[in-house]
Coordinates of C-alpha atoms and ligand atoms in Angstrom, one line a residue:
M60 CA -5.7 26.7 59.2
K61 CA -6.9 24.7 62.0
F62 CA -4.9 21.3 63.1
L63 CA -7.3 18.8 64.7
L64 CA -6.1 15.5 66.3
K65 CA -8.1 12.6 65.1
P66 CA -7.6 9.1 67.4
I67 CA -9.8 7.3 64.8
D68 CA -9.6 4.3 61.7
P69 CA -8.0 6.4 58.7
A70 CA -10.4 4.9 56.8
K71 CA -13.2 6.4 58.5
L72 CA -11.9 9.8 58.2
A73 CA -13.8 12.4 56.1
S74 CA -11.3 14.4 54.1
D75 CA -10.7 15.7 50.7
V76 CA -7.4 14.2 50.6
L77 CA -6.0 11.3 53.1
V78 CA -2.3 11.1 52.8
A79 CA -0.7 7.7 53.5
F80 CA 3.1 7.2 53.6
C81 CA 5.1 4.0 53.5
W82 CA 8.2 3.2 53.2
E83 CA 10.7 2.1 50.5
K84 CA 10.5 -1.8 50.4
D85 CA 7.7 -2.0 52.9
L86 CA 4.5 -1.1 51.7
S87 CA 2.8 -2.9 54.6
S88 CA 1.2 0.3 56.4
L89 CA -1.0 0.7 53.6
R90 CA -2.3 -2.7 53.8
Q91 CA -5.2 -1.8 55.9
L92 CA -6.5 0.8 53.2
D93 CA -6.1 -1.4 50.5
E94 CA -8.3 -4.3 52.1
K95 CA -10.8 -1.6 52.5
L96 CA -10.3 -0.2 49.1
S97 CA -10.5 -3.7 47.3
G98 CA -6.8 -3.5 46.4
L99 CA -6.9 -0.5 44.6
I100 CA -3.5 0.4 46.2
T101 CA -2.3 -2.7 45.0
E102 CA -3.0 -2.4 41.8
A103 CA -1.8 1.1 41.1
I104 CA 1.6 0.3 42.8
K105 CA 1.6 -2.7 40.0
K106 CA 0.5 -0.4 37.1
E107 CA 2.9 2.3 38.0
G108 CA 5.7 0.8 39.4
F109 CA 5.6 2.4 42.7
A110 CA 8.3 1.8 45.3
G111 CA 7.9 3.7 47.8
K112 CA 11.1 5.8 47.2
E113 CA 11.2 9.5 48.1
N114 CA 9.3 11.9 46.2
E115 CA 7.0 9.0 44.9
Y116 CA 3.6 9.5 44.9
L117 CA 0.0 8.2 43.9
I118 CA -3.2 9.8 43.9
L119 CA -6.1 7.7 43.7
S120 CA -10.2 8.2 43.8
T121 CA -11.8 6.4 46.5
K122 CA -15.1 5.7 45.1
G123 CA -16.6 6.3 48.6
D124 CA -15.2 2.8 49.4
I125 CA -13.7 4.9 52.7
G126 CA -14.6 8.2 54.3
S127 CA -12.0 10.4 52.6
Y128 CA -12.5 11.6 49.0
K129 CA -9.3 11.1 47.5
I130 CA -6.1 9.4 48.9
L131 CA -2.5 10.2 48.2
V132 CA 0.3 7.5 48.7
A133 CA 4.1 8.7 49.2
G134 CA 6.9 7.3 49.6
L135 CA 9.0 8.0 52.5
G136 CA 12.2 6.3 51.1
E137 CA 14.3 3.7 53.3
R138 CA 13.2 3.3 56.9
E139 CA 16.5 3.2 58.3
N140 CA 17.2 6.7 56.6
F141 CA 14.2 8.3 57.9
D142 CA 15.1 11.3 60.0
I143 CA 13.5 15.0 60.8
F144 CA 14.6 16.4 57.4
S145 CA 12.7 13.4 55.6
L146 CA 9.9 14.4 57.7
I147 CA 9.7 17.6 56.9
K148 CA 10.5 17.3 53.4
A149 CA 7.7 14.4 52.9
T150 CA 5.2 16.9 54.5
A151 CA 6.3 19.7 52.4
F152 CA 6.3 17.8 49.1
T153 CA 3.0 15.9 49.3
L154 CA 1.1 18.7 50.8
K155 CA 2.4 20.7 47.7
K156 CA 0.9 17.5 45.7
A157 CA -2.2 17.3 47.7
K158 CA -3.3 20.9 47.2
E159 CA -3.5 20.2 43.5
A160 CA -6.7 18.5 44.3
K161 CA -8.0 21.7 45.8
P162 CA -8.4 20.4 49.1
A163 CA -10.8 22.1 52.0
K164 CA -9.8 19.4 54.4
I165 CA -6.7 17.0 54.6
G166 CA -5.8 14.4 56.6
L167 CA -2.5 12.8 57.2
I168 CA -1.6 9.3 59.2
I169 CA 1.6 9.5 61.7
D170 CA 3.2 6.5 61.6
D171 CA 4.4 4.9 64.6
Y172 CA 7.9 4.6 63.6
W173 CA 8.0 8.2 63.1
I174 CA 6.9 9.0 67.0
K175 CA 9.6 6.1 67.7
K176 CA 12.6 7.9 66.2
L177 CA 11.6 11.4 67.0
T178 CA 8.9 11.1 69.5
A179 CA 5.2 12.1 69.4
Q180 CA 5.9 15.7 70.1
Q181 CA 8.7 16.2 67.6
T182 CA 6.8 14.4 65.0
V183 CA 3.5 16.7 65.3
Q184 CA 5.4 19.9 65.8
T185 CA 7.4 19.1 62.9
I186 CA 4.3 18.5 61.0
V187 CA 2.3 21.7 61.9
E188 CA 5.3 23.8 61.5
T189 CA 6.0 21.9 58.2
V190 CA 2.3 22.5 56.8
I191 CA 2.2 26.5 58.0
L192 CA 5.9 27.1 56.4
S193 CA 5.1 25.4 53.0
N194 CA 1.9 27.1 52.7
Y195 CA 3.6 30.3 52.9
R196 CA 3.8 33.3 50.0
F197 CA 4.2 36.8 50.0
L198 CA 1.9 38.1 47.8
K199 CA 1.4 41.7 49.5
Y200 CA 2.2 43.4 46.4
K201 CA 0.5 41.0 43.7
S202 CA -2.2 43.1 42.3
Q203 CA -3.6 39.5 40.8
K204 CA -3.8 36.8 43.8
D205 CA -4.1 33.2 42.9
Q206 CA -7.1 31.9 43.5
L207 CA -6.2 29.0 45.1
R208 CA -8.2 27.2 47.6
E209 CA -7.4 27.5 51.0
I210 CA -6.8 24.6 53.3
E211 CA -9.2 24.6 56.2
E212 CA -8.5 21.8 58.2
V213 CA -5.7 19.1 58.4
D214 CA -6.5 16.1 60.3
L215 CA -3.6 14.3 61.8
I216 CA -4.6 10.4 62.5
I217 CA -2.5 9.3 65.4
H218 CA -2.8 6.5 68.1
P219 CA -5.3 7.7 70.6
S220 CA -2.3 7.2 73.9
K221 CA -0.5 10.2 72.1
I222 CA -3.3 12.4 72.3
A223 CA -2.6 14.0 75.4
L224 CA 1.0 14.1 74.6
V225 CA 0.8 16.1 71.6
E226 CA -1.9 18.8 72.1
E227 CA 0.9 21.2 73.3
A228 CA 2.9 20.6 69.9
I229 CA 0.5 21.3 67.8
K230 CA -0.2 25.0 69.5
I231 CA 3.8 25.4 69.6
G232 CA 4.2 24.4 66.5
Q233 CA 1.8 27.0 65.3
I234 CA 3.4 29.9 67.5
Y235 CA 6.8 28.7 66.0
A236 CA 5.6 28.7 62.5
S237 CA 3.8 32.2 62.5
A238 CA 7.1 33.7 64.0
T239 CA 9.1 32.3 61.2
N240 CA 6.2 33.7 58.7
L241 CA 6.8 37.0 60.1
A242 CA 10.4 36.7 60.1
R243 CA 10.2 35.9 56.1
D244 CA 7.7 38.8 55.8
L245 CA 10.0 41.4 57.2
V246 CA 13.0 40.1 54.9
N247 CA 10.6 40.2 51.8
E248 CA 9.4 43.6 52.3
P249 CA 11.6 45.9 50.0
G250 CA 14.2 47.7 51.7
A251 CA 12.8 51.1 50.9
V252 CA 9.9 49.5 53.5
T253 CA 12.2 47.9 56.2
T254 CA 13.8 51.0 57.3
P255 CA 15.5 51.1 60.6
S256 CA 12.8 53.2 61.8
Y257 CA 10.1 50.7 60.6
L258 CA 12.2 48.0 62.1
A259 CA 11.9 50.1 65.3
D260 CA 8.3 50.4 65.1
I261 CA 7.9 46.8 64.6
A262 CA 9.6 46.3 68.2
C263 CA 7.4 48.8 69.5
N264 CA 3.9 47.0 68.3
I265 CA 5.4 43.9 69.6
S266 CA 6.2 45.3 72.6
K267 CA 2.4 46.9 72.9
D268 CA 0.9 43.6 72.2
S269 CA 2.9 41.7 74.9
S270 CA 0.6 42.7 77.7
N271 CA 3.7 44.2 79.5
K272 CA 5.7 41.2 78.9
I273 CA 8.5 42.9 76.7
K274 CA 10.0 46.5 77.3
V275 CA 10.9 48.4 74.7
R276 CA 13.6 51.0 74.0
I277 CA 14.9 52.7 70.8
L278 CA 18.0 54.4 71.4
N279 CA 18.3 57.5 68.6
K280 CA 21.5 58.8 67.1
D281 CA 22.3 61.4 69.8
K282 CA 22.3 58.4 72.4
I283 CA 24.4 56.0 70.0
E284 CA 26.6 58.7 70.1
K285 CA 27.0 58.9 74.0
L286 CA 27.6 55.5 74.1
G287 CA 30.5 55.7 71.7
M288 CA 29.4 53.4 69.1
G289 CA 31.4 54.9 66.6
A290 CA 31.7 51.6 64.7
Y291 CA 28.2 51.2 64.0
L292 CA 27.8 54.7 63.6
G293 CA 30.4 54.8 61.1
V294 CA 28.6 52.5 58.9
A295 CA 25.2 54.6 59.2
K296 CA 26.9 57.8 58.2
G297 CA 26.5 57.4 54.5
A298 CA 22.6 57.2 54.7
D299 CA 20.1 59.5 55.3
E300 CA 17.8 57.0 57.1
A301 CA 18.7 57.6 60.7
P302 CA 20.3 54.6 62.4
K303 CA 18.1 52.9 65.2
F304 CA 19.4 50.6 68.2
I305 CA 16.4 48.4 69.5
H306 CA 16.6 47.1 72.8
L307 CA 14.1 44.6 73.6
A308 CA 13.6 42.9 77.2
Y309 CA 11.6 39.8 78.3
K310 CA 11.9 38.9 81.7
S311 CA 10.4 35.5 82.6
A312 CA 8.5 34.4 85.8
G313 CA 11.2 32.1 87.8
S314 CA 14.3 33.7 86.0
R315 CA 17.5 32.0 85.7
K316 CA 19.7 32.6 82.5
K317 CA 20.2 35.6 80.8
V318 CA 20.2 35.3 77.2
V319 CA 21.1 38.4 74.8
I320 CA 20.5 38.0 71.1
I321 CA 21.7 40.2 68.4
G322 CA 20.6 40.7 65.0
K323 CA 22.5 42.1 61.9
G324 CA 20.1 44.8 60.6
I325 CA 21.3 46.4 57.8
T326 CA 18.4 47.2 56.5
F327 CA 20.1 47.7 52.9
D328 CA 23.8 46.5 51.9
T329 CA 24.8 48.5 49.1
G330 CA 28.4 48.0 50.1
G331 CA 28.8 51.3 50.8
L332 CA 31.6 53.3 49.2
S333 CA 33.3 49.8 48.2
L334 CA 30.0 49.9 46.4
K335 CA 28.3 45.9 45.4
S336 CA 28.2 44.9 42.0
S337 CA 24.3 45.3 40.4
E338 CA 24.3 41.4 40.9
H339 CA 25.4 41.0 44.6
M340 CA 23.4 44.0 45.4
E341 CA 19.9 42.6 44.1
T342 CA 19.3 40.6 47.0
M343 CA 20.7 43.0 49.7
K344 CA 17.4 43.8 51.3
Q345 CA 18.0 40.6 53.3
D346 CA 20.7 42.1 55.1
M347 CA 18.5 42.7 58.0
A348 CA 17.4 38.8 58.3
G349 CA 19.2 38.6 61.6
A350 CA 17.3 41.6 63.0
A351 CA 14.3 39.5 61.6
V352 CA 14.8 36.6 63.5
V353 CA 15.3 38.4 67.0
L354 CA 11.7 40.5 66.2
A355 CA 10.3 37.3 65.4
V356 CA 11.2 35.6 68.5
F357 CA 10.0 38.2 70.5
N358 CA 6.7 38.2 68.9
A359 CA 6.8 34.7 70.3
L360 CA 7.8 34.5 73.3
P361 CA 5.0 36.0 75.6
Q362 CA 3.1 33.0 74.1
L363 CA 5.3 30.5 75.2
R364 CA 6.6 29.2 78.6
I365 CA 10.5 30.0 78.8
A366 CA 12.1 30.4 81.9
A367 CA 15.0 32.8 80.7
D368 CA 15.5 36.3 80.6
V369 CA 16.0 37.5 77.1
V370 CA 17.4 40.6 75.7
G371 CA 17.2 41.6 71.7
L372 CA 19.5 43.8 70.4
I373 CA 19.5 45.4 66.7
P374 CA 21.8 48.1 65.8
A375 CA 19.8 49.0 62.8
C376 CA 21.2 51.1 59.7
E377 CA 21.8 51.4 56.2
N378 CA 24.8 51.0 54.4
M379 CA 24.9 53.4 51.4
P380 CA 27.5 55.3 49.4
S381 CA 27.5 59.2 50.1
A382 CA 29.6 62.0 50.3
S383 CA 29.1 61.5 53.9
A384 CA 30.0 57.6 54.2
I385 CA 33.1 56.3 55.7
K386 CA 35.7 55.8 53.1
P387 CA 38.2 52.8 53.1
G388 CA 41.4 53.8 55.5
D389 CA 39.1 55.6 57.7
I390 CA 39.6 54.4 61.4
L391 CA 36.6 53.8 63.8
H392 CA 36.4 54.3 67.6
A393 CA 34.4 51.2 68.7
A394 CA 32.2 51.3 72.3
N395 CA 34.6 49.4 73.9
G396 CA 37.6 51.4 73.2
K397 CA 39.2 49.9 70.5
T398 CA 40.1 51.3 67.2
I399 CA 39.1 49.7 63.4
E400 CA 40.6 50.5 60.4
V401 CA 38.1 50.3 57.7
I402 CA 39.4 48.7 54.9
N403 CA 36.5 47.4 53.1
T404 CA 32.9 49.6 54.0
D405 CA 31.1 46.2 52.4
A406 CA 32.6 44.6 55.9
E407 CA 29.9 46.8 58.0
G408 CA 27.9 43.7 59.5
R409 CA 30.6 43.3 62.0
L410 CA 31.1 46.9 62.8
T411 CA 27.6 47.0 63.8
L412 CA 28.0 43.9 65.8
A413 CA 31.1 44.8 67.1
D414 CA 29.3 47.4 68.9
A415 CA 26.1 45.8 70.0
I416 CA 28.3 43.0 71.5
S417 CA 30.2 45.3 73.4
Y418 CA 26.9 47.0 74.7
A419 CA 25.6 43.7 75.7
N420 CA 28.9 43.1 77.8
A421 CA 28.9 46.7 79.3
F422 CA 25.3 47.0 80.5
E423 CA 23.4 43.6 80.6
K424 CA 25.8 41.0 82.4
P425 CA 24.6 38.2 79.9
D426 CA 24.9 34.4 80.4
Y427 CA 24.7 33.8 76.8
I428 CA 25.2 36.3 73.9
I429 CA 24.0 34.8 70.1
D430 CA 24.7 36.8 67.1
V431 CA 22.6 36.1 64.0
A432 CA 24.0 37.7 60.8
T433 CA 23.9 37.1 57.2
L434 CA 27.6 38.3 57.7
T435 CA 29.5 37.0 54.6
G436 CA 29.5 35.9 51.2
A437 CA 32.2 33.3 52.2
C438 CA 30.2 31.3 54.6
R439 CA 27.5 31.0 51.6
S440 CA 30.3 29.8 49.4
A441 CA 31.4 27.5 52.0
L442 CA 28.1 25.9 53.3
G443 CA 25.8 26.6 50.4
E444 CA 22.1 27.7 50.9
D445 CA 21.4 25.5 53.3
I446 CA 23.6 25.3 56.4
A447 CA 24.4 28.4 58.6
G448 CA 27.6 28.0 59.7
L449 CA 28.3 28.0 63.9
W450 CA 30.9 29.7 65.8
G451 CA 31.5 30.0 69.4
N452 CA 33.8 29.8 72.5
S453 CA 31.6 27.9 75.1
E454 CA 31.4 23.8 74.3
E455 CA 28.4 23.9 76.5
L456 CA 26.6 26.8 74.8
L457 CA 28.0 24.8 71.2
E458 CA 26.1 21.8 72.3
K459 CA 23.0 23.5 73.3
I460 CA 22.5 25.1 70.1
K461 CA 23.7 22.0 68.0
K462 CA 20.8 20.1 70.0
A463 CA 18.1 22.8 69.4
G464 CA 19.1 22.6 65.3
S465 CA 18.6 18.9 65.5
V466 CA 15.3 19.3 66.8
S467 CA 14.0 22.3 64.8
G468 CA 15.2 21.1 61.7
E469 CA 18.0 23.6 60.8
K470 CA 21.2 22.6 59.9
L471 CA 24.3 24.2 61.2
W472 CA 27.9 23.1 60.8
Q473 CA 30.8 24.4 63.6
M474 CA 33.2 25.9 62.3
P475 CA 36.8 26.9 64.0
L476 CA 37.6 30.3 65.6
E477 CA 41.6 29.6 64.4
K478 CA 43.7 31.3 66.4
D479 CA 46.2 31.3 63.6
Y480 CA 44.3 33.3 61.2
R481 CA 43.5 36.2 64.3
E482 CA 46.8 37.8 62.4
L483 CA 44.9 38.4 58.9
V484 CA 42.9 40.6 61.0
K485 CA 45.7 42.9 62.4
S486 CA 46.1 46.4 61.5
D487 CA 49.3 48.4 60.5
I488 CA 47.9 51.6 62.2
A489 CA 44.7 50.5 64.4
D490 CA 43.8 47.8 67.0
I491 CA 41.9 45.5 64.5
R492 CA 40.8 46.1 60.6
N493 CA 37.4 45.0 59.2
T494 CA 39.0 42.8 56.6
S495 CA 41.3 40.0 56.2
T496 CA 44.8 40.8 54.3
G497 CA 44.4 37.1 52.8
K498 CA 41.8 36.1 50.1
Y499 CA 40.6 32.9 52.0
G500 CA 38.8 32.3 54.8
G501 CA 36.9 35.5 55.0
A502 CA 33.9 33.4 56.9
I503 CA 36.4 32.4 59.8
T504 CA 38.1 35.8 60.2
A505 CA 34.8 37.8 59.9
A506 CA 34.0 35.1 63.2
L507 CA 37.2 36.4 64.7
F508 CA 37.1 39.9 64.7
L509 CA 33.6 39.5 66.5
A510 CA 35.4 37.2 69.1
D511 CA 37.6 40.5 69.5
F512 CA 34.7 42.0 70.9
V513 CA 33.0 39.2 72.9
G514 CA 35.8 39.1 75.7
D515 CA 34.7 36.5 78.2
S516 CA 31.0 35.8 77.7
P517 CA 29.9 32.3 76.3
W518 CA 29.1 33.3 73.1
I519 CA 28.1 31.8 69.5
H520 CA 27.9 33.4 65.9
L521 CA 25.6 32.3 63.5
D522 CA 26.6 33.3 60.1
I523 CA 23.2 32.7 57.6
A524 CA 24.0 34.5 54.6
G525 CA 23.5 31.0 53.0
P526 CA 19.9 29.8 54.2
A527 CA 18.4 33.4 55.3
Y528 CA 17.5 33.7 51.8
M529 CA 16.0 31.3 49.4
E530 CA 17.4 32.0 45.7
K531 CA 15.4 29.3 44.2
E532 CA 12.2 27.5 45.9
T533 CA 12.5 24.8 48.3
A534 CA 10.5 22.2 50.0
L535 CA 9.9 24.3 52.8
T536 CA 10.4 27.9 51.7
P537 CA 9.4 29.9 48.5
K538 CA 11.9 32.1 47.2
G539 CA 13.1 34.7 49.6
G540 CA 13.4 34.9 53.4
S541 CA 13.2 32.2 54.9
G542 CA 12.8 32.8 58.2
F543 CA 15.9 30.6 59.3
G544 CA 17.0 31.1 63.0
V545 CA 13.4 31.6 64.4
R546 CA 13.0 27.8 65.4
L547 CA 16.3 27.4 66.1
L548 CA 16.4 30.3 68.9
L549 CA 12.9 29.5 70.2
Q550 CA 13.7 25.7 70.6
F551 CA 17.1 26.8 72.1
L552 CA 15.7 29.4 74.7
K553 CA 12.6 26.3 75.5
E554 CA 15.2 24.0 77.1
L555 CA 16.9 26.5 79.0
Ligands
LIG852 N1 26.2 41.4 53.7 C1 27.1 40.8 53.1 C2 27.3 39.3 53.4 C3 26.0 38.5 52.6 C4 26.4 38.0 51.0 C5 24.8 38.0 52.9 C6 25.5 36.9 50.4 C7 23.6 37.6 52.2 C8 24.4 37.1 51.1 C9 28.2 41.2 53.9 O1 28.1 42.3 54.7 C10 29.5 41.6 52.9 O2 29.0 42.4 51.8 N2 30.2 41.0 53.3 C11 31.8 41.1 52.4 C12 32.8 40.8 53.0 C13 34.0 40.9 52.3 C14 34.0 42.7 52.1 C15 35.1 41.0 53.3 C16 31.6 39.6 51.4 O3 31.0 38.5 52.0 O4 32.0 39.8 50.5
LIG853 ZN1 28.3 44.1 53.0
LIG854 ZN1 26.1 43.2 54.8

């Protein structure tokens, strides 16, 4: 699919479907086209009671009065409420409707108000990302693929003065969206495919394709043992699949900050001996979504101009019940010397992340540590499927990541590292326990557990258990992996 900028009169564009937006109670953006179409739009608006509300649309045949074969008029809701999320929703929605006309070429008129509100770059980048992301399907295992005509070209009609500004935005949008789709592919693959070794192979391929910009090291079980990562190894113990600790490193030309991003890489989470119910286990191939984010970010890094050194760490393993699995009550020795009492083997992510965080502190001297993890069902219960939980120990870093989210259109909500709750993860016989003594606040106590291994490094924890995997289709994402966090981290890194 290609994206072209067209600094022309919308009526002159030759496309299969021309998308023209308007506001609720303000249809003025349609006036010129309506004149060219001899009042066709006005007539349809009256007939169908169209008011320009969100998700309202009309598809009209132009009968050759303008260059495009059909015109899709779509409402954006009230102008005052417009933000990046309205743009994403409206673009995804209209694309879906436009596709019903099986177009090869779509035109989309960019409204000056969007540019005023969001900047020209963000507007164009968001549209490009939305078009690519909402077009995504995981069809690898379908023997009968839908015979939908693919959109070949999207023409963005924009004021000539903005062209130079937004050319780069198209490229960036394409890179961000393909990276996000890579993360989706990885999450959507069955757990039988995306084993720790498979993720390690993906990392090696990313390094190979990077013309030496990315170095990869895969630490095998022996090396992991030598490093004393007893918490991570404890989780891996029940599985036949070997654990792989994946280490990726990207060095930028004008290096300033060093960011370590850590992705939870449980390639399948059965819960271990604290076995999950079938219902809760159904979608647990998603438990490597954090790892998928890290891999996707590294896949994109060499194509972008990023002025930071980035290290990616993935402690990948399966969480399986077996005769060799850890048992509730076992005590694990983490890499930083702390002992952990395992109460519930299903709280495994924090065990693997604890050792990865210690590794980052011991060997990487990071300016920032960011972990991304499908860590707790509690976070999904608290914030739902759209919003990731955000914790951190540095105001500066928190602000940076929130800013990135407001640009990428990924929703984050800051949660507290409540000191008084630290007691809930106190163990009677070890330094810390892996689950809370209480029933409530599970997402927070999980974050507090991680904080114990972070020390003084500026750190952020993103619990993506809600938005990593869609149980029902949304505007931007079909059911399954969403790739949440990829654009967020790329945007964050780009601004450093
Ligand atoms: N991988 C799960 C969390 C999860 C749940 C991710 C739903 C995505 C969707 C995690 O390892 C887990 O099982 N957490 C337990 C913790 C509990 C045992 C303290 C949970 O959330 O129930
Ligand atoms: Zn679990
Ligand atoms: Zn898990």
